[in-house]
PDB file of C-alpha atoms in Angstrom:
ATOM      1  CA  UNK A   1      37.839 -86.706 -41.025  1.00  0.00           C
ATOM      2  CA  UNK A   2      36.111 -83.414 -41.734  1.00  0.00           C
ATOM      3  CA  UNK A   3      33.585 -81.866 -44.088  1.00  0.00           C
ATOM      4  CA  UNK A   4      34.153 -79.510 -46.958  1.00  0.00           C
ATOM      5  CA  UNK A   5      31.281 -77.218 -47.876  1.00  0.00           C
ATOM      6  CA  UNK A   6      30.827 -75.811 -51.357  1.00  0.00           C
ATOM      7  CA  UNK A   7      28.391 -73.086 -50.308  1.00  0.00           C
ATOM      8  CA  UNK A   8      25.479 -72.725 -47.876  1.00  0.00           C
ATOM      9  CA  UNK A   9      22.970 -75.487 -48.532  1.00  0.00           C
ATOM     10  CA  UNK A  10      24.737 -76.669 -51.686  1.00  0.00           C
ATOM     11  CA  UNK A  11      25.950 -79.892 -50.074  1.00  0.00           C
ATOM     12  CA  UNK A  12      28.709 -81.330 -47.911  1.00  0.00           C
ATOM     13  CA  UNK A  13      31.663 -83.409 -49.010  1.00  0.00           C
ATOM     14  CA  UNK A  14      33.142 -85.584 -46.233  1.00  0.00           C
ATOM     15  CA  UNK A  15      36.913 -85.519 -46.704  1.00  0.00           C
ATOM     16  CA  UNK A  16      39.665 -87.551 -45.082  1.00  0.00           C
ATOM     17  CA  UNK A  17      43.338 -88.346 -45.210  1.00  0.00           C
ATOM     18  CA  UNK A  18      44.960 -91.665 -44.273  1.00  0.00           C
ATOM     19  CA  UNK A  19      48.509 -90.297 -44.634  1.00  0.00           C
ATOM     20  CA  UNK A  20      48.619 -87.186 -42.423  1.00  0.00           C
ATOM     21  CA  UNK A  21      47.403 -84.861 -45.162  1.00  0.00           C
ATOM     22  CA  UNK A  22      49.688 -85.839 -48.058  1.00  0.00           C
ATOM     23  CA  UNK A  23      46.652 -86.954 -50.060  1.00  0.00           C
ATOM     24  CA  UNK A  24      42.912 -86.585 -49.551  1.00  0.00           C
ATOM     25  CA  UNK A  25      39.914 -88.785 -50.247  1.00  0.00           C
ATOM     26  CA  UNK A  26      36.375 -87.555 -50.851  1.00  0.00           C
ATOM     27  CA  UNK A  27      33.167 -89.386 -49.965  1.00  0.00           C
ATOM     28  CA  UNK A  28      30.304 -89.713 -52.385  1.00  0.00           C
ATOM     29  CA  UNK A  29      26.625 -89.643 -51.611  1.00  0.00           C
ATOM     30  CA  UNK A  30      26.202 -86.613 -49.349  1.00  0.00           C
ATOM     31  CA  UNK A  31      26.767 -83.913 -51.891  1.00  0.00           C
ATOM     32  CA  UNK A  32      23.138 -82.934 -52.177  1.00  0.00           C
ATOM     33  CA  UNK A  33      21.288 -79.603 -52.035  1.00  0.00           C
ATOM     34  CA  UNK A  34      20.000 -78.740 -48.588  1.00  0.00           C
ATOM     35  CA  UNK A  35      22.999 -79.858 -46.524  1.00  0.00           C
ATOM     36  CA  UNK A  36      25.627 -77.585 -45.049  1.00  0.00           C
ATOM     37  CA  UNK A  37      28.074 -77.203 -42.166  1.00  0.00           C
ATOM     38  CA  UNK A  38      28.537 -80.846 -41.224  1.00  0.00           C
ATOM     39  CA  UNK A  39      30.583 -82.416 -38.463  1.00  0.00           C
ATOM     40  CA  UNK A  40      31.792 -86.024 -38.113  1.00  0.00           C
ATOM     41  CA  UNK A  41      32.769 -88.226 -35.161  1.00  0.00           C
ATOM     42  CA  UNK A  42      33.669 -91.900 -34.817  1.00  0.00           C
ATOM     43  CA  UNK A  43      31.318 -93.961 -32.655  1.00  0.00           C
ATOM     44  CA  UNK A  44      32.233 -96.676 -30.143  1.00  0.00           C
ATOM     45  CA  UNK A  45      31.316 -99.372 -32.687  1.00  0.00           C
ATOM     46  CA  UNK A  46      33.724 -97.903 -35.272  1.00  0.00           C
ATOM     47  CA  UNK A  47      31.155 -96.339 -37.599  1.00  0.00           C
ATOM     48  CA  UNK A  48      31.248 -92.659 -38.504  1.00  0.00           C
ATOM     49  CA  UNK A  49      28.378 -90.418 -37.425  1.00  0.00           C
ATOM     50  CA  UNK A  50      27.827 -87.247 -39.444  1.00  0.00           C
ATOM     51  CA  UNK A  51      25.493 -84.397 -38.551  1.00  0.00           C
ATOM     52  CA  UNK A  52      24.612 -81.543 -40.907  1.00  0.00           C
ATOM     53  CA  UNK A  53      22.580 -78.401 -40.783  1.00  0.00           C
ATOM     54  CA  UNK A  54      19.860 -78.801 -43.371  1.00  0.00           C
ATOM     55  CA  UNK A  55      17.174 -77.103 -45.347  1.00  0.00           C
ATOM     56  CA  UNK A  56      15.067 -79.084 -47.762  1.00  0.00           C
ATOM     57  CA  UNK A  57      13.073 -76.084 -48.989  1.00  0.00           C
ATOM     58  CA  UNK A  58      14.281 -76.668 -52.518  1.00  0.00           C
ATOM     59  CA  UNK A  59      16.738 -74.189 -53.932  1.00  0.00           C
ATOM     60  CA  UNK A  60      19.567 -72.554 -51.946  1.00  0.00           C
ATOM     61  CA  UNK A  61      17.730 -69.202 -52.289  1.00  0.00           C
ATOM     62  CA  UNK A  62      14.610 -70.696 -50.662  1.00  0.00           C
ATOM     63  CA  UNK A  63      16.751 -72.223 -47.910  1.00  0.00           C
ATOM     64  CA  UNK A  64      18.411 -68.913 -47.126  1.00  0.00           C
ATOM     65  CA  UNK A  65      15.002 -67.181 -47.113  1.00  0.00           C
ATOM     66  CA  UNK A  66      13.731 -69.832 -44.690  1.00  0.00           C
ATOM     67  CA  UNK A  67      16.784 -69.154 -42.466  1.00  0.00           C
ATOM     68  CA  UNK A  68      15.955 -65.469 -42.288  1.00  0.00           C
ATOM     69  CA  UNK A  69      12.290 -66.161 -41.551  1.00  0.00           C
ATOM     70  CA  UNK A  70      13.225 -68.515 -38.682  1.00  0.00           C
ATOM     71  CA  UNK A  71      15.459 -65.848 -37.143  1.00  0.00           C
ATOM     72  CA  UNK A  72      12.616 -63.298 -37.043  1.00  0.00           C
ATOM     73  CA  UNK A  73      10.458 -65.219 -34.598  1.00  0.00           C
ATOM     74  CA  UNK A  74       8.906 -68.504 -33.520  1.00  0.00           C
ATOM     75  CA  UNK A  75       8.020 -70.367 -36.681  1.00  0.00           C
ATOM     76  CA  UNK A  76       8.653 -74.011 -35.916  1.00  0.00           C
ATOM     77  CA  UNK A  77      11.625 -76.184 -35.201  1.00  0.00           C
ATOM     78  CA  UNK A  78      14.720 -77.160 -37.094  1.00  0.00           C
ATOM     79  CA  UNK A  79      16.556 -80.470 -36.761  1.00  0.00           C
ATOM     80  CA  UNK A  80      19.960 -81.643 -37.810  1.00  0.00           C
ATOM     81  CA  UNK A  81      20.179 -84.525 -40.230  1.00  0.00           C
ATOM     82  CA  UNK A  82      22.498 -87.419 -39.592  1.00  0.00           C
ATOM     83  CA  UNK A  83      24.108 -90.057 -41.742  1.00  0.00           C
ATOM     84  CA  UNK A  84      26.220 -93.089 -40.872  1.00  0.00           C
ATOM     85  CA  UNK A  85      29.158 -94.679 -42.654  1.00  0.00           C
ATOM     86  CA  UNK A  86      30.196 -98.235 -41.837  1.00  0.00           C
ATOM     87  CA  UNK A  87      33.117 -98.292 -44.288  1.00  0.00           C
ATOM     88  CA  UNK A  88      35.361 -95.447 -43.169  1.00  0.00           C
ATOM     89  CA  UNK A  89      33.502 -92.696 -45.022  1.00  0.00           C
ATOM     90  CA  UNK A  90      33.467 -94.208 -48.487  1.00  0.00           C
ATOM     91  CA  UNK A  91      29.652 -94.347 -48.538  1.00  0.00           C
ATOM     92  CA  UNK A  92      26.943 -92.966 -46.237  1.00  0.00           C
ATOM     93  CA  UNK A  93      23.360 -93.815 -45.362  1.00  0.00           C
ATOM     94  CA  UNK A  94      20.596 -91.568 -46.673  1.00  0.00           C
ATOM     95  CA  UNK A  95      20.487 -88.433 -44.447  1.00  0.00           C
ATOM     96  CA  UNK A  96      17.532 -88.353 -42.025  1.00  0.00           C
ATOM     97  CA  UNK A  97      16.400 -85.787 -39.481  1.00  0.00           C
ATOM     98  CA  UNK A  98      17.345 -86.716 -35.918  1.00  0.00           C
ATOM     99  CA  UNK A  99      14.344 -86.098 -33.610  1.00  0.00           C
ATOM    100  CA  UNK A 100      16.498 -85.056 -30.647  1.00  0.00           C
ATOM    101  CA  UNK A 101      18.959 -82.757 -32.379  1.00  0.00           C
ATOM    102  CA  UNK A 102      16.939 -79.543 -32.510  1.00  0.00           C
ATOM    103  CA  UNK A 103      18.536 -76.181 -33.108  1.00  0.00           C
ATOM    104  CA  UNK A 104      17.859 -72.697 -34.344  1.00  0.00           C
ATOM    105  CA  UNK A 105      19.435 -72.708 -37.769  1.00  0.00           C
ATOM    106  CA  UNK A 106      23.166 -72.690 -37.005  1.00  0.00           C
ATOM    107  CA  UNK A 107      26.085 -75.094 -36.994  1.00  0.00           C
ATOM    108  CA  UNK A 108      26.448 -77.695 -34.270  1.00  0.00           C
ATOM    109  CA  UNK A 109      29.439 -79.817 -33.346  1.00  0.00           C
ATOM    110  CA  UNK A 110      29.858 -83.478 -32.527  1.00  0.00           C
ATOM    111  CA  UNK A 111      32.856 -85.261 -31.030  1.00  0.00           C
ATOM    112  CA  UNK A 112      33.662 -88.706 -29.690  1.00  0.00           C
ATOM    113  CA  UNK A 113      35.078 -88.775 -26.169  1.00  0.00           C
ATOM    114  CA  UNK A 114      35.360 -91.266 -23.339  1.00  0.00           C
ATOM    115  CA  UNK A 115      34.923 -89.413 -20.066  1.00  0.00           C
ATOM    116  CA  UNK A 116      35.742 -90.883 -16.642  1.00  0.00           C
ATOM    117  CA  UNK A 117      32.147 -92.078 -16.132  1.00  0.00           C
ATOM    118  CA  UNK A 118      31.705 -93.467 -19.675  1.00  0.00           C
ATOM    119  CA  UNK A 119      31.956 -97.216 -20.310  1.00  0.00           C
ATOM    120  CA  UNK A 120      32.947 -96.580 -23.936  1.00  0.00           C
ATOM    121  CA  UNK A 121      33.516 -93.524 -26.126  1.00  0.00           C
ATOM    122  CA  UNK A 122      30.304 -91.489 -26.363  1.00  0.00           C
ATOM    123  CA  UNK A 123      29.105 -88.970 -28.892  1.00  0.00           C
ATOM    124  CA  UNK A 124      28.842 -85.441 -27.500  1.00  0.00           C
ATOM    125  CA  UNK A 125      26.752 -82.942 -29.459  1.00  0.00           C
ATOM    126  CA  UNK A 126      26.940 -79.204 -28.690  1.00  0.00           C
ATOM    127  CA  UNK A 127      24.670 -76.453 -29.984  1.00  0.00           C
ATOM    128  CA  UNK A 128      22.165 -73.775 -28.960  1.00  0.00           C
ATOM    129  CA  UNK A 129      19.137 -75.889 -27.980  1.00  0.00           C
ATOM    130  CA  UNK A 130      15.970 -74.117 -29.054  1.00  0.00           C
ATOM    131  CA  UNK A 131      12.992 -75.418 -30.973  1.00  0.00           C
ATOM    132  CA  UNK A 132      11.570 -72.028 -31.955  1.00  0.00           C
ATOM    133  CA  UNK A 133      14.461 -69.899 -33.120  1.00  0.00           C
ATOM    134  CA  UNK A 134      13.912 -67.447 -30.253  1.00  0.00           C
ATOM    135  CA  UNK A 135      14.676 -67.912 -26.578  1.00  0.00           C
ATOM    136  CA  UNK A 136      12.802 -66.362 -23.686  1.00  0.00           C
ATOM    137  CA  UNK A 137      12.206 -62.985 -25.319  1.00  0.00           C
ATOM    138  CA  UNK A 138      15.823 -62.607 -26.386  1.00  0.00           C
ATOM    139  CA  UNK A 139      16.570 -61.132 -29.772  1.00  0.00           C
ATOM    140  CA  UNK A 140      19.031 -63.846 -30.675  1.00  0.00           C
ATOM    141  CA  UNK A 141      18.433 -67.434 -31.714  1.00  0.00           C
ATOM    142  CA  UNK A 142      21.682 -68.630 -30.168  1.00  0.00           C
ATOM    143  CA  UNK A 143      20.864 -69.304 -26.552  1.00  0.00           C
ATOM    144  CA  UNK A 144      20.325 -72.351 -24.328  1.00  0.00           C
ATOM    145  CA  UNK A 145      23.796 -73.681 -25.091  1.00  0.00           C
ATOM    146  CA  UNK A 146      23.647 -77.410 -24.402  1.00  0.00           C
ATOM    147  CA  UNK A 147      25.665 -80.591 -24.665  1.00  0.00           C
ATOM    148  CA  UNK A 148      23.815 -83.824 -25.415  1.00  0.00           C
ATOM    149  CA  UNK A 149      25.449 -87.243 -24.946  1.00  0.00           C
ATOM    150  CA  UNK A 150      24.759 -90.523 -26.736  1.00  0.00           C
ATOM    151  CA  UNK A 151      25.811 -93.846 -25.239  1.00  0.00           C
ATOM    152  CA  UNK A 152      24.386 -95.856 -28.157  1.00  0.00           C
ATOM    153  CA  UNK A 153      26.315 -94.621 -31.220  1.00  0.00           C
ATOM    154  CA  UNK A 154      23.914 -91.756 -31.948  1.00  0.00           C
ATOM    155  CA  UNK A 155      20.618 -93.659 -31.892  1.00  0.00           C
ATOM    156  CA  UNK A 156      19.482 -91.574 -28.896  1.00  0.00           C
ATOM    157  CA  UNK A 157      20.939 -88.736 -26.865  1.00  0.00           C
ATOM    158  CA  UNK A 158      19.914 -89.653 -23.315  1.00  0.00           C
ATOM    159  CA  UNK A 159      21.994 -87.198 -21.275  1.00  0.00           C
ATOM    160  CA  UNK A 160      21.989 -83.399 -21.465  1.00  0.00           C
ATOM    161  CA  UNK A 161      23.772 -80.497 -19.836  1.00  0.00           C
ATOM    162  CA  UNK A 162      22.508 -76.941 -20.289  1.00  0.00           C
ATOM    163  CA  UNK A 163      25.318 -74.410 -20.069  1.00  0.00           C
TER     164      UNK A 163
END
């Protein structure tokens, strides 16, 4: 399963194939302004967990302007939205901001993996972890690379590793 993106902040379309790519299916319900660059992983309970970069400033032009403003200096935090599908991606819950998935405005990634110490497959989320858009007087907003782990299907991310 993966996401197709029409254009920045114009919406995501979760897409999947059940026959090794001979045909494709498209989900409904997440194609909404403000979402972009999503990633999907299957949780231990079988549901699908989607994260997406987001901007709910209104129009795509306002979203892109907000992106540029965030990159110029500390102006607040940005959080990924998440949505869950319990029917293989046919439908999704209403996207909501996840309080723990902060990032300077850029794409993050999520995978499902069962490591040697994990009792079940966990969700692993990777991204630059910064709540301000700037990091320790650096001129970039892509620092503090971190991996967060969820043992409860994405409800919380209780483990973290800063790279």
